[in-house]
Amino acid sequence: MNVDRIYMDYNATTPLDPEVIQAVTEALQKAWGNPSSNHVAGVKAKDIIDRSRENVARMVGGKAEDIIFTSGGTEANNLVFHTAVEHYRRSREAAEQTGGRRRRRPHIIISNVEHDSVELTARHLARGGRADVTCVPVSKATGRVEVEDVVAAVRPSTCLVSVMLANNETGVCMPVRDICRRIKALNGRRPRLRILLHTDAAQALGKIQVDARDLEVDYLTIAGHKFYAPRVGALYVSGPGTKTPVYPMLFGGGQERNLRPGTENTPMIAGLGKAAELVTTNLSWYESQMRSTRLYLEERLRAVLGEDRVRFNGHFPGSDTLPNTCNVSILGPRLHGRKVLSHCTRLLASVGAACHSHGDGDTGPSHILLSCGVPPGVAANALRLSLGRDTTRVDVDAVVEDLRDTVQLLEQTH
C-alpha cells in the first residue's frame, strides 16, 4: 500500500497480523498433509487445527468442542438459519405425531440493522414460504434494538432470535445478553419449541470482550478477517448436537464431526487460531488504544472542521459503542460522503458496510443510519472511519487535514 495513504476501513477488513502471516506460512510449508490422514504429515495438520480450535474457543469463552470452522461469517450465519428452520420442522413433526396442533411456518426475529448475510438469508426464507420473519426496528433514541420490542415480537411459532452484537456502521452495541435472558425465561414456559438464540459477533471480536456463555447465546458467529486473521470463520455452538442443534448444509467426508464436511483449510485455520490467541492476550490494550485514538479523532474533527459542521451518527445517549468506530457526517450541500472520499488524497475509508457497495447503482443514504433516525440529508454525507490497533494520532492529524482540504475544495467548486 502507498505509504502516503492512511487506511481507516478496518470494519470492512483488517490486514493480517505479522504473527498470523507467520502461522499461515509455517502451516503452508510444514502442515500440508490431509488432517484426516493417520501418518505424520496428517497428524501435524490435525494438531494445528486442534490447537486453533482451542484458541478460538478461549477467545469467546467456550470449549474447543463448541467451535465449528467455516469458510467465513456468512456461512456461519447461514448455518444457524438453516438449523433453526430444520429444527422447527423436526420438532413440529414430533409434536403432530403426539397429537399436537397443525404445523405453522417457523418464525424468525432479527433486527432491521443486521449484516446482509443475516437479513438476506431471512428474506430468502420468507420469500420461499419457509419462514415468517419479523424485523424489529432499532430505537431512534438509542440506536439499538430494545429488549421489550424483541420480546413483544415473539409468537408461538418463533424458533430463532438473531441480533448482532455490534453494528458495523454506527458501532452501537446491542443488548444481546438481556435479550437472551428474557427469551430463556420464555423458553421455560415453552416445553415443545425452544427459541434458539444467535448473535453475529463479527464486528465485536478483537475490539470488546466477547463471552458467549455470559451472553447466554446458543450460537455466535466469528469472522476472521475482522480481527487480523485470514478470510475464514467459525461458529460457536453451545454443545453442538447435544445441548444445541446443528444440521449440516453440506455433506461429504465427515470433517468437523459431520457438521461442516470438507477437507479443512489448515493454513487459514492456523491463522485464525493465532489471531484469536493474540486477541485473548492483548484485548485490553487493543481496546484502550483504539478508544483513545477514536476520541482524539472526534476531538480533531470538531476543532478543525467546526463544532457545528460535524455530526457523529453513532452517538446515542446511554448506548455503548465499539472503541474504534466513528461514523461522522460533515454538513454541507456539496459534501456527499462518496464525493468527499473520491476527492481525498490520503484517506482510505468507506461510507458504510462494504457488503452494500457492489456496484448495484445504489448511491442513496445508508438504510442503517436512516433506521437509527439520522435525517436523510445528514446520512447522505456520512463517512465511516474505523480505526485499527496501530492507527496513530499522527495518522488522525493527516486524515483530518485531508478532510479539511477536501471540504474546502468541494465548497469552492460548483
mmCIF file of C-alpha atoms in Angstrom:
data_model
loop_
_atom_site.group_PDB
_atom_site.id
_atom_site.type_symbol
_atom_site.label_atom_id
_atom_site.label_comp_id
_atom_site.label_asym_id
_atom_site.label_seq_id
_atom_site.Cartn_x
_atom_site.Cartn_y
_atom_site.Cartn_z
ATOM 1 C CA MET A 1 0.000 0.000 0.000
ATOM 2 C CA ASN A 2 1.214 3.513 -0.815
ATOM 3 C CA VAL A 3 2.757 4.910 2.375
ATOM 4 C CA ASP A 4 1.031 8.241 1.728
ATOM 5 C CA ARG A 5 -2.363 6.596 2.116
ATOM 6 C CA ILE A 6 -3.949 6.139 5.531
ATOM 7 C CA TYR A 7 -6.321 3.210 5.969
ATOM 8 C CA MET A 8 -9.398 3.765 8.139
ATOM 9 C CA ASP A 9 -11.675 0.985 6.909
ATOM 10 C CA TYR A 10 -10.893 -1.707 9.467
ATOM 11 C CA ASN A 11 -14.573 -2.569 9.932
ATOM 12 C CA ALA A 12 -14.582 -3.748 6.306
ATOM 13 C CA THR A 13 -11.452 -5.869 6.671
ATOM 14 C CA THR A 14 -8.158 -5.920 8.518
ATOM 15 C CA PRO A 15 -4.662 -6.768 7.298
ATOM 16 C CA LEU A 16 -3.053 -9.938 8.597
ATOM 17 C CA ASP A 17 -1.054 -9.514 11.782
ATOM 18 C CA PRO A 18 2.636 -10.394 11.205
ATOM 19 C CA GLU A 19 2.353 -13.281 13.684
ATOM 20 C CA VAL A 20 -0.691 -14.541 11.786
ATOM 21 C CA ILE A 21 1.243 -14.405 8.499
ATOM 22 C CA GLN A 22 3.989 -16.440 10.150
ATOM 23 C CA ALA A 23 1.484 -19.048 11.392
ATOM 24 C CA VAL A 24 -0.116 -19.327 7.945
ATOM 25 C CA THR A 25 3.264 -19.579 6.231
ATOM 26 C CA GLU A 26 4.516 -22.291 8.565
ATOM 27 C CA ALA A 27 1.315 -24.286 8.039
ATOM 28 C CA LEU A 28 1.645 -23.941 4.263
ATOM 29 C CA GLN A 29 5.222 -25.178 4.395
ATOM 30 C CA LYS A 30 5.100 -27.799 7.139
ATOM 31 C CA ALA A 31 1.488 -28.848 7.684
ATOM 32 C CA TRP A 32 0.353 -29.600 4.136
ATOM 33 C CA GLY A 33 -0.860 -33.116 4.975
ATOM 34 C CA ASN A 34 -4.527 -34.066 4.999
ATOM 35 C CA PRO A 35 -5.738 -33.695 8.622
ATOM 36 C CA SER A 36 -7.781 -36.895 8.228
ATOM 37 C CA SER A 37 -4.693 -38.975 7.413
ATOM 38 C CA ASN A 38 -3.005 -41.002 10.144
ATOM 39 C CA HIS A 39 0.581 -40.500 9.005
ATOM 40 C CA VAL A 40 2.991 -37.883 10.356
ATOM 41 C CA ALA A 41 2.042 -35.155 7.854
ATOM 42 C CA GLY A 42 -1.663 -35.578 8.574
ATOM 43 C CA VAL A 43 -1.192 -35.693 12.336
ATOM 44 C CA LYS A 44 0.787 -32.439 12.239
ATOM 45 C CA ALA A 45 -2.022 -30.707 10.354
ATOM 46 C CA LYS A 46 -4.636 -32.070 12.762
ATOM 47 C CA ASP A 47 -2.605 -30.887 15.756
ATOM 48 C CA ILE A 48 -2.569 -27.347 14.332
ATOM 49 C CA ILE A 49 -6.330 -27.448 13.763
ATOM 50 C CA ASP A 50 -6.949 -28.743 17.295
ATOM 51 C CA ARG A 51 -4.754 -26.018 18.805
ATOM 52 C CA SER A 52 -6.507 -23.359 16.734
ATOM 53 C CA ARG A 53 -9.895 -24.659 17.842
ATOM 54 C CA GLU A 54 -8.828 -24.271 21.471
ATOM 55 C CA ASN A 55 -7.587 -20.714 20.848
ATOM 56 C CA VAL A 56 -10.797 -19.658 19.107
ATOM 57 C CA ALA A 57 -12.886 -21.208 21.882
ATOM 58 C CA ARG A 58 -10.861 -19.417 24.546
ATOM 59 C CA MET A 59 -11.371 -16.088 22.765
ATOM 60 C CA VAL A 60 -15.166 -16.405 23.004
ATOM 61 C CA GLY A 61 -15.356 -18.113 26.389
ATOM 62 C CA GLY A 62 -16.326 -21.553 25.079
ATOM 63 C CA LYS A 63 -14.906 -25.056 24.849
ATOM 64 C CA ALA A 64 -12.974 -26.487 21.917
ATOM 65 C CA GLU A 65 -15.862 -28.806 21.072
ATOM 66 C CA ASP A 66 -18.146 -25.770 20.688
ATOM 67 C CA ILE A 67 -16.234 -24.483 17.632
ATOM 68 C CA ILE A 68 -17.117 -25.405 14.050
ATOM 69 C CA PHE A 69 -14.795 -23.996 11.390
ATOM 70 C CA THR A 70 -16.469 -22.440 8.328
ATOM 71 C CA SER A 71 -15.414 -20.501 5.243
ATOM 72 C CA GLY A 72 -16.397 -17.233 6.955
ATOM 73 C CA GLY A 73 -19.063 -15.345 8.850
ATOM 74 C CA THR A 74 -21.598 -15.575 6.041
ATOM 75 C CA GLU A 75 -21.538 -19.368 6.011
ATOM 76 C CA ALA A 76 -21.776 -19.445 9.813
ATOM 77 C CA ASN A 77 -24.864 -17.215 9.748
ATOM 78 C CA ASN A 78 -26.489 -19.314 7.034
ATOM 79 C CA LEU A 79 -25.811 -22.489 9.013
ATOM 80 C CA VAL A 80 -27.652 -21.041 12.018
ATOM 81 C CA PHE A 81 -30.740 -20.108 9.994
ATOM 82 C CA HIS A 82 -30.753 -23.449 8.185
ATOM 83 C CA THR A 83 -30.525 -25.222 11.531
ATOM 84 C CA ALA A 84 -33.308 -23.186 13.146
ATOM 85 C CA VAL A 85 -35.776 -23.923 10.336
ATOM 86 C CA GLU A 86 -34.856 -27.607 10.211
ATOM 87 C CA HIS A 87 -35.066 -27.945 13.988
ATOM 88 C CA TYR A 88 -38.510 -26.352 13.936
ATOM 89 C CA ARG A 89 -39.653 -28.776 11.223
ATOM 90 C CA ARG A 90 -38.471 -31.802 13.149
ATOM 91 C CA SER A 91 -39.905 -30.538 16.429
ATOM 92 C CA ARG A 92 -43.315 -29.879 14.869
ATOM 93 C CA GLU A 93 -43.392 -33.286 13.211
ATOM 94 C CA ALA A 94 -42.746 -34.894 16.579
ATOM 95 C CA ALA A 95 -45.466 -32.760 18.185
ATOM 96 C CA GLU A 96 -48.013 -33.688 15.498
ATOM 97 C CA GLN A 97 -47.320 -37.370 15.994
ATOM 98 C CA THR A 98 -48.226 -36.950 19.665
ATOM 99 C CA GLY A 99 -51.437 -35.068 18.942
ATOM 100 C CA GLY A 100 -50.085 -31.538 18.745
ATOM 101 C CA ARG A 101 -51.599 -28.709 16.713
ATOM 102 C CA ARG A 102 -51.275 -28.336 12.970
ATOM 103 C CA ARG A 103 -47.973 -27.043 11.809
ATOM 104 C CA ARG A 104 -47.357 -23.307 11.414
ATOM 105 C CA ARG A 105 -44.463 -21.804 9.486
ATOM 106 C CA PRO A 106 -41.386 -21.185 11.655
ATOM 107 C CA HIS A 107 -40.991 -17.585 12.808
ATOM 108 C CA ILE A 108 -37.645 -15.782 12.991
ATOM 109 C CA ILE A 109 -36.867 -12.449 14.672
ATOM 110 C CA ILE A 110 -33.984 -10.220 13.556
ATOM 111 C CA SER A 111 -33.236 -6.513 13.912
ATOM 112 C CA ASN A 112 -33.503 -4.142 10.968
ATOM 113 C CA VAL A 113 -29.781 -3.277 11.054
ATOM 114 C CA GLU A 114 -28.307 -6.759 10.590
ATOM 115 C CA HIS A 115 -25.496 -7.685 8.226
ATOM 116 C CA ASP A 116 -26.640 -8.771 4.755
ATOM 117 C CA SER A 117 -25.766 -12.397 5.488
ATOM 118 C CA VAL A 118 -28.458 -12.369 8.179
ATOM 119 C CA GLU A 119 -31.000 -10.060 6.565
ATOM 120 C CA LEU A 120 -30.876 -11.631 3.089
ATOM 121 C CA THR A 121 -30.920 -15.173 4.450
ATOM 122 C CA ALA A 122 -34.055 -14.345 6.442
ATOM 123 C CA ARG A 123 -35.595 -12.679 3.391
ATOM 124 C CA HIS A 124 -34.822 -15.702 1.229
ATOM 125 C CA LEU A 125 -36.581 -17.999 3.696
ATOM 126 C CA ALA A 126 -39.592 -15.678 3.801
ATOM 127 C CA ARG A 127 -39.835 -15.381 0.008
ATOM 128 C CA GLY A 128 -39.757 -19.149 -0.358
ATOM 129 C CA GLY A 129 -42.537 -19.584 2.178
ATOM 130 C CA ARG A 130 -40.204 -21.456 4.506
ATOM 131 C CA ALA A 131 -40.400 -18.973 7.396
ATOM 132 C CA ASP A 132 -42.114 -15.852 8.647
ATOM 133 C CA VAL A 133 -39.712 -13.070 9.586
ATOM 134 C CA THR A 134 -40.081 -10.067 11.882
ATOM 135 C CA CYS A 135 -37.523 -7.255 11.590
ATOM 136 C CA VAL A 136 -37.596 -5.400 14.893
ATOM 137 C CA PRO A 137 -36.636 -1.750 14.320
ATOM 138 C CA VAL A 138 -33.880 -0.177 16.358
ATOM 139 C CA SER A 139 -34.818 2.729 18.587
ATOM 140 C CA LYS A 140 -34.182 6.148 17.080
ATOM 141 C CA ALA A 141 -33.317 7.347 20.587
ATOM 142 C CA THR A 142 -30.691 4.711 21.396
ATOM 143 C CA GLY A 143 -29.647 3.291 18.001
ATOM 144 C CA ARG A 144 -30.111 -0.237 19.347
ATOM 145 C CA VAL A 145 -32.846 -2.830 19.305
ATOM 146 C CA GLU A 146 -34.730 -2.759 22.603
ATOM 147 C CA VAL A 147 -35.311 -5.874 24.667
ATOM 148 C CA GLU A 148 -39.037 -5.260 25.139
ATOM 149 C CA ASP A 149 -39.553 -4.888 21.389
ATOM 150 C CA VAL A 150 -37.904 -8.253 20.753
ATOM 151 C CA VAL A 151 -39.956 -9.961 23.455
ATOM 152 C CA ALA A 152 -43.160 -8.388 22.099
ATOM 153 C CA ALA A 153 -42.419 -9.881 18.660
ATOM 154 C CA VAL A 154 -42.301 -13.473 19.930
ATOM 155 C CA ARG A 155 -45.002 -15.823 18.614
ATOM 156 C CA PRO A 156 -45.886 -19.438 19.447
ATOM 157 C CA SER A 157 -44.000 -20.436 16.285
ATOM 158 C CA THR A 158 -40.855 -18.379 16.966
ATOM 159 C CA CYS A 159 -37.803 -20.605 16.553
ATOM 160 C CA LEU A 160 -34.874 -18.162 16.326
ATOM 161 C CA VAL A 161 -33.859 -14.717 17.558
ATOM 162 C CA SER A 162 -30.777 -13.318 15.811
ATOM 163 C CA VAL A 163 -29.410 -9.916 16.870
ATOM 164 C CA MET A 164 -25.891 -8.719 16.072
ATOM 165 C CA LEU A 165 -23.550 -7.894 18.946
ATOM 166 C CA ALA A 166 -22.385 -4.577 17.477
ATOM 167 C CA ASN A 167 -23.357 -2.674 14.361
ATOM 168 C CA ASN A 168 -20.678 -2.279 11.717
ATOM 169 C CA GLU A 169 -21.708 1.251 10.670
ATOM 170 C CA THR A 170 -22.687 3.057 13.868
ATOM 171 C CA GLY A 171 -20.614 0.958 16.258
ATOM 172 C CA VAL A 172 -23.595 0.709 18.632
ATOM 173 C CA CYS A 173 -23.547 -2.401 20.850
ATOM 174 C CA MET A 174 -26.797 -4.336 21.170
ATOM 175 C CA PRO A 175 -28.235 -5.642 24.491
ATOM 176 C CA VAL A 176 -27.776 -9.277 23.485
ATOM 177 C CA ARG A 177 -27.303 -10.629 26.990
ATOM 178 C CA ASP A 178 -30.522 -9.027 28.233
ATOM 179 C CA ILE A 179 -32.428 -10.284 25.181
ATOM 180 C CA CYS A 180 -31.162 -13.826 25.739
ATOM 181 C CA ARG A 181 -32.116 -13.828 29.391
ATOM 182 C CA ARG A 182 -35.646 -12.676 28.636
ATOM 183 C CA ILE A 183 -36.091 -15.224 25.839
ATOM 184 C CA LYS A 184 -34.745 -18.032 28.009
ATOM 185 C CA ALA A 185 -37.336 -17.145 30.628
ATOM 186 C CA LEU A 186 -39.981 -17.585 27.906
ATOM 187 C CA ASN A 187 -38.403 -20.882 26.877
ATOM 188 C CA GLY A 188 -39.085 -22.218 30.348
ATOM 189 C CA ARG A 189 -42.798 -21.956 29.556
ATOM 190 C CA ARG A 190 -42.484 -23.461 26.027
ATOM 191 C CA PRO A 191 -41.677 -27.148 26.529
ATOM 192 C CA ARG A 192 -42.392 -28.144 22.908
ATOM 193 C CA LEU A 193 -40.464 -25.480 21.000
ATOM 194 C CA ARG A 194 -37.325 -23.786 22.252
ATOM 195 C CA ILE A 195 -36.381 -20.419 20.776
ATOM 196 C CA LEU A 196 -32.756 -20.584 19.646
ATOM 197 C CA LEU A 197 -30.527 -17.557 20.279
ATOM 198 C CA HIS A 198 -27.855 -16.266 17.903
ATOM 199 C CA THR A 199 -25.584 -13.262 17.695
ATOM 200 C CA ASP A 200 -23.324 -12.241 14.832
ATOM 201 C CA ALA A 201 -20.230 -11.085 16.723
ATOM 202 C CA ALA A 202 -18.102 -10.365 13.646
ATOM 203 C CA GLN A 203 -17.656 -6.655 14.380
ATOM 204 C CA ALA A 204 -17.189 -7.016 18.123
ATOM 205 C CA LEU A 205 -14.392 -9.585 18.261
ATOM 206 C CA GLY A 206 -10.957 -8.079 18.788
ATOM 207 C CA LYS A 207 -12.483 -4.794 19.945
ATOM 208 C CA ILE A 208 -14.503 -5.584 23.063
ATOM 209 C CA GLN A 209 -14.777 -8.538 25.436
ATOM 210 C CA VAL A 210 -16.975 -11.292 23.994
ATOM 211 C CA ASP A 211 -18.017 -14.195 26.228
ATOM 212 C CA ALA A 212 -20.608 -16.486 24.688
ATOM 213 C CA ARG A 213 -21.511 -18.116 27.983
ATOM 214 C CA ASP A 214 -22.038 -14.758 29.673
ATOM 215 C CA LEU A 215 -24.197 -13.646 26.745
ATOM 216 C CA GLU A 216 -26.142 -16.931 27.070
ATOM 217 C CA VAL A 217 -26.341 -17.391 23.299
ATOM 218 C CA ASP A 218 -26.717 -20.740 21.582
ATOM 219 C CA TYR A 219 -24.744 -19.602 18.532
ATOM 220 C CA LEU A 220 -22.111 -16.921 17.936
ATOM 221 C CA THR A 221 -20.620 -16.025 14.557
ATOM 222 C CA ILE A 222 -16.877 -15.434 14.132
ATOM 223 C CA ALA A 223 -15.299 -13.812 11.042
ATOM 224 C CA GLY A 224 -11.508 -13.903 10.957
ATOM 225 C CA HIS A 225 -10.852 -11.005 8.611
ATOM 226 C CA LYS A 226 -12.343 -8.577 11.122
ATOM 227 C CA PHE A 227 -9.586 -9.247 13.699
ATOM 228 C CA TYR A 228 -6.376 -9.558 11.664
ATOM 229 C CA ALA A 229 -6.918 -13.180 10.632
ATOM 230 C CA PRO A 230 -7.422 -14.604 7.117
ATOM 231 C CA ARG A 231 -10.827 -14.772 5.414
ATOM 232 C CA VAL A 232 -12.012 -17.815 7.290
ATOM 233 C CA GLY A 233 -14.566 -18.134 10.052
ATOM 234 C CA ALA A 234 -16.145 -20.246 12.744
ATOM 235 C CA LEU A 235 -19.412 -20.795 14.508
ATOM 236 C CA TYR A 236 -19.605 -21.169 18.275
ATOM 237 C CA VAL A 237 -22.378 -23.586 19.217
ATOM 238 C CA SER A 238 -23.145 -24.281 22.877
ATOM 239 C CA GLY A 239 -22.858 -28.056 22.940
ATOM 240 C CA PRO A 240 -23.281 -28.812 19.230
ATOM 241 C CA GLY A 241 -25.559 -31.746 18.532
ATOM 242 C CA THR A 242 -26.182 -32.391 22.223
ATOM 243 C CA LYS A 243 -27.342 -29.266 24.039
ATOM 244 C CA THR A 244 -27.903 -27.207 20.872
ATOM 245 C CA PRO A 245 -28.996 -28.488 17.444
ATOM 246 C CA VAL A 246 -26.835 -28.205 14.330
ATOM 247 C CA TYR A 247 -27.968 -29.560 10.976
ATOM 248 C CA PRO A 248 -25.355 -29.529 8.197
ATOM 249 C CA MET A 249 -25.921 -27.763 4.901
ATOM 250 C CA LEU A 250 -23.082 -29.688 3.237
ATOM 251 C CA PHE A 251 -22.435 -33.417 3.018
ATOM 252 C CA GLY A 252 -19.152 -35.166 2.380
ATOM 253 C CA GLY A 253 -16.234 -36.682 4.196
ATOM 254 C CA GLY A 254 -17.332 -36.223 7.786
ATOM 255 C CA GLN A 255 -14.965 -33.446 8.853
ATOM 256 C CA GLU A 256 -15.990 -31.143 11.728
ATOM 257 C CA ARG A 257 -17.959 -34.065 13.238
ATOM 258 C CA ASN A 258 -20.128 -34.221 10.085
ATOM 259 C CA LEU A 259 -21.444 -30.730 10.890
ATOM 260 C CA ARG A 260 -19.378 -28.953 8.214
ATOM 261 C CA PRO A 261 -17.659 -31.543 5.986
ATOM 262 C CA GLY A 262 -14.866 -30.754 3.551
ATOM 263 C CA THR A 263 -11.095 -31.103 3.924
ATOM 264 C CA GLU A 264 -10.019 -28.452 6.406
ATOM 265 C CA ASN A 265 -8.116 -25.403 5.190
ATOM 266 C CA THR A 266 -5.255 -25.923 7.616
ATOM 267 C CA PRO A 267 -3.203 -22.756 6.863
ATOM 268 C CA MET A 268 -6.188 -20.420 7.189
ATOM 269 C CA ILE A 269 -7.368 -22.160 10.348
ATOM 270 C CA ALA A 270 -3.842 -21.809 11.745
ATOM 271 C CA GLY A 271 -4.032 -18.087 11.057
ATOM 272 C CA LEU A 272 -7.433 -17.837 12.726
ATOM 273 C CA GLY A 273 -6.122 -19.609 15.801
ATOM 274 C CA LYS A 274 -3.094 -17.334 16.088
ATOM 275 C CA ALA A 275 -5.249 -14.209 15.668
ATOM 276 C CA ALA A 276 -7.618 -15.488 18.373
ATOM 277 C CA GLU A 277 -4.658 -16.104 20.676
ATOM 278 C CA LEU A 278 -3.486 -12.514 20.143
ATOM 279 C CA VAL A 279 -6.948 -11.179 20.960
ATOM 280 C CA THR A 280 -7.124 -13.207 24.173
ATOM 281 C CA THR A 281 -3.687 -11.979 25.255
ATOM 282 C CA ASN A 282 -3.890 -8.324 24.211
ATOM 283 C CA LEU A 283 -7.565 -7.312 24.096
ATOM 284 C CA SER A 284 -7.361 -4.807 26.945
ATOM 285 C CA TRP A 285 -4.541 -2.956 25.197
ATOM 286 C CA TYR A 286 -6.216 -3.126 21.779
ATOM 287 C CA GLU A 287 -9.464 -1.706 23.151
ATOM 288 C CA SER A 288 -7.769 1.079 25.103
ATOM 289 C CA GLN A 289 -5.567 2.076 22.181
ATOM 290 C CA MET A 290 -8.421 2.222 19.679
ATOM 291 C CA ARG A 291 -10.754 4.098 22.024
ATOM 292 C CA SER A 292 -8.122 6.725 22.843
ATOM 293 C CA THR A 293 -7.340 7.279 19.159
ATOM 294 C CA ARG A 294 -11.023 7.468 18.190
ATOM 295 C CA LEU A 295 -11.726 10.068 20.863
ATOM 296 C CA TYR A 296 -8.776 12.073 19.574
ATOM 297 C CA LEU A 297 -10.165 11.771 16.034
ATOM 298 C CA GLU A 298 -13.542 13.119 17.125
ATOM 299 C CA GLU A 299 -11.877 15.957 19.026
ATOM 300 C CA ARG A 300 -9.781 16.962 15.983
ATOM 301 C CA LEU A 301 -12.768 16.789 13.612
ATOM 302 C CA ARG A 302 -14.668 19.196 15.855
ATOM 303 C CA ALA A 303 -11.708 21.525 16.242
ATOM 304 C CA VAL A 304 -10.646 21.662 12.593
ATOM 305 C CA LEU A 305 -13.963 21.397 10.732
ATOM 306 C CA GLY A 306 -16.048 23.240 13.299
ATOM 307 C CA GLU A 307 -18.327 22.002 16.069
ATOM 308 C CA ASP A 308 -21.419 22.966 14.055
ATOM 309 C CA ARG A 309 -20.158 21.241 10.871
ATOM 310 C CA VAL A 310 -19.845 17.684 12.139
ATOM 311 C CA ARG A 311 -22.425 15.207 13.398
ATOM 312 C CA PHE A 312 -21.427 11.893 14.943
ATOM 313 C CA ASN A 313 -24.058 9.408 13.850
ATOM 314 C CA GLY A 314 -23.126 6.725 16.381
ATOM 315 C CA HIS A 315 -23.553 8.907 19.465
ATOM 316 C CA PHE A 316 -26.717 7.847 21.302
ATOM 317 C CA PRO A 317 -27.356 8.592 24.989
ATOM 318 C CA GLY A 318 -26.939 5.501 27.135
ATOM 319 C CA SER A 319 -25.693 3.228 24.330
ATOM 320 C CA ASP A 320 -22.253 1.615 24.375
ATOM 321 C CA THR A 321 -20.240 1.704 21.168
ATOM 322 C CA LEU A 322 -17.257 -0.057 19.669
ATOM 323 C CA PRO A 323 -13.997 1.652 20.614
ATOM 324 C CA ASN A 324 -12.805 2.079 17.023
ATOM 325 C CA THR A 325 -15.839 3.286 15.053
ATOM 326 C CA CYS A 326 -16.530 6.908 14.142
ATOM 327 C CA ASN A 327 -19.475 7.471 11.811
ATOM 328 C CA VAL A 328 -19.411 11.169 11.003
ATOM 329 C CA SER A 329 -21.252 13.473 8.617
ATOM 330 C CA ILE A 330 -19.663 16.730 7.508
ATOM 331 C CA LEU A 331 -22.615 19.022 6.981
ATOM 332 C CA GLY A 332 -22.935 20.917 3.728
ATOM 333 C CA PRO A 333 -24.786 20.685 0.376
ATOM 334 C CA ARG A 334 -21.777 19.521 -1.688
ATOM 335 C CA LEU A 335 -20.323 17.114 0.841
ATOM 336 C CA HIS A 336 -21.941 13.791 -0.091
ATOM 337 C CA GLY A 337 -19.905 11.041 1.572
ATOM 338 C CA ARG A 338 -18.846 9.258 -1.616
ATOM 339 C CA LYS A 339 -17.836 12.528 -3.243
ATOM 340 C CA VAL A 340 -15.733 13.525 -0.257
ATOM 341 C CA LEU A 341 -13.904 10.192 -0.245
ATOM 342 C CA SER A 342 -13.299 10.307 -4.002
ATOM 343 C CA HIS A 343 -11.520 13.654 -3.619
ATOM 344 C CA CYS A 344 -9.439 12.756 -0.569
ATOM 345 C CA THR A 345 -5.773 12.261 -1.395
ATOM 346 C CA ARG A 346 -4.760 10.281 1.686
ATOM 347 C CA LEU A 347 -7.806 8.790 3.414
ATOM 348 C CA LEU A 348 -8.966 5.272 2.581
ATOM 349 C CA ALA A 349 -12.386 4.741 4.179
ATOM 350 C CA SER A 350 -15.992 3.981 3.261
ATOM 351 C CA VAL A 351 -19.453 5.426 3.617
ATOM 352 C CA GLY A 352 -20.805 2.263 5.239
ATOM 353 C CA ALA A 353 -20.714 -1.502 5.080
ATOM 354 C CA ALA A 354 -18.622 -2.919 2.241
ATOM 355 C CA CYS A 355 -21.276 -5.588 1.628
ATOM 356 C CA HIS A 356 -23.650 -2.843 0.403
ATOM 357 C CA SER A 357 -21.257 -1.454 -2.253
ATOM 358 C CA HIS A 358 -21.183 -3.997 -5.051
ATOM 359 C CA GLY A 359 -21.848 -1.651 -7.935
ATOM 360 C CA ASP A 360 -25.626 -2.026 -7.897
ATOM 361 C CA GLY A 361 -26.101 1.683 -8.530
ATOM 362 C CA ASP A 362 -27.457 2.413 -5.056
ATOM 363 C CA THR A 363 -25.953 5.752 -4.025
ATOM 364 C CA GLY A 364 -28.618 6.702 -1.509
ATOM 365 C CA PRO A 365 -28.091 7.181 2.217
ATOM 366 C CA SER A 366 -27.356 4.153 4.361
ATOM 367 C CA HIS A 367 -30.527 2.363 5.434
ATOM 368 C CA ILE A 368 -28.766 1.610 8.731
ATOM 369 C CA LEU A 369 -28.403 5.316 9.517
ATOM 370 C CA LEU A 370 -31.936 6.087 8.355
ATOM 371 C CA SER A 371 -33.217 3.293 10.611
ATOM 372 C CA CYS A 372 -31.404 4.932 13.527
ATOM 373 C CA GLY A 373 -33.185 8.229 12.921
ATOM 374 C CA VAL A 374 -30.405 10.085 11.119
ATOM 375 C CA PRO A 375 -32.022 12.601 8.710
ATOM 376 C CA PRO A 376 -31.550 11.676 5.011
ATOM 377 C CA GLY A 377 -29.519 14.784 4.209
ATOM 378 C CA VAL A 378 -27.151 14.054 7.074
ATOM 379 C CA ALA A 379 -26.947 10.317 6.317
ATOM 380 C CA ALA A 380 -26.019 11.063 2.690
ATOM 381 C CA ASN A 381 -22.877 12.852 3.909
ATOM 382 C CA ALA A 382 -21.788 10.065 6.251
ATOM 383 C CA LEU A 383 -18.268 8.665 6.400
ATOM 384 C CA ARG A 384 -17.436 5.550 8.388
ATOM 385 C CA LEU A 385 -13.961 5.993 9.814
ATOM 386 C CA SER A 386 -12.983 2.744 11.526
ATOM 387 C CA LEU A 387 -9.595 2.574 13.221
ATOM 388 C CA GLY A 388 -7.156 -0.273 13.740
ATOM 389 C CA ARG A 389 -4.853 -1.324 16.527
ATOM 390 C CA ASP A 390 -1.939 0.594 15.044
ATOM 391 C CA THR A 391 -3.744 3.762 13.949
ATOM 392 C CA THR A 392 -1.819 6.691 15.460
ATOM 393 C CA ARG A 393 -2.576 10.288 16.322
ATOM 394 C CA VAL A 394 -0.219 11.287 13.520
ATOM 395 C CA ASP A 395 -2.491 9.331 11.158
ATOM 396 C CA VAL A 396 -5.513 11.115 12.604
ATOM 397 C CA ASP A 397 -3.930 14.554 12.113
ATOM 398 C CA ALA A 398 -3.137 13.737 8.485
ATOM 399 C CA VAL A 399 -6.668 12.444 7.801
ATOM 400 C CA VAL A 400 -8.348 15.451 9.388
ATOM 401 C CA GLU A 401 -6.124 17.751 7.334
ATOM 402 C CA ASP A 402 -7.047 15.777 4.206
ATOM 403 C CA LEU A 403 -10.758 16.122 5.008
ATOM 404 C CA ARG A 404 -10.400 19.841 5.681
ATOM 405 C CA ASP A 405 -8.675 20.408 2.323
ATOM 406 C CA THR A 406 -11.264 18.275 0.522
ATOM 407 C CA VAL A 407 -14.173 20.158 2.079
ATOM 408 C CA GLN A 408 -12.640 23.479 1.071
ATOM 409 C CA LEU A 409 -12.089 22.221 -2.497
ATOM 410 C CA LEU A 410 -15.639 20.932 -2.887
ATOM 411 C CA GLU A 411 -17.213 24.036 -1.444
ATOM 412 C CA GLN A 412 -15.210 26.304 -3.765
ATOM 413 C CA THR A 413 -16.197 24.396 -6.911
ATOM 414 C CA HIS A 414 -19.651 24.144 -8.482
#
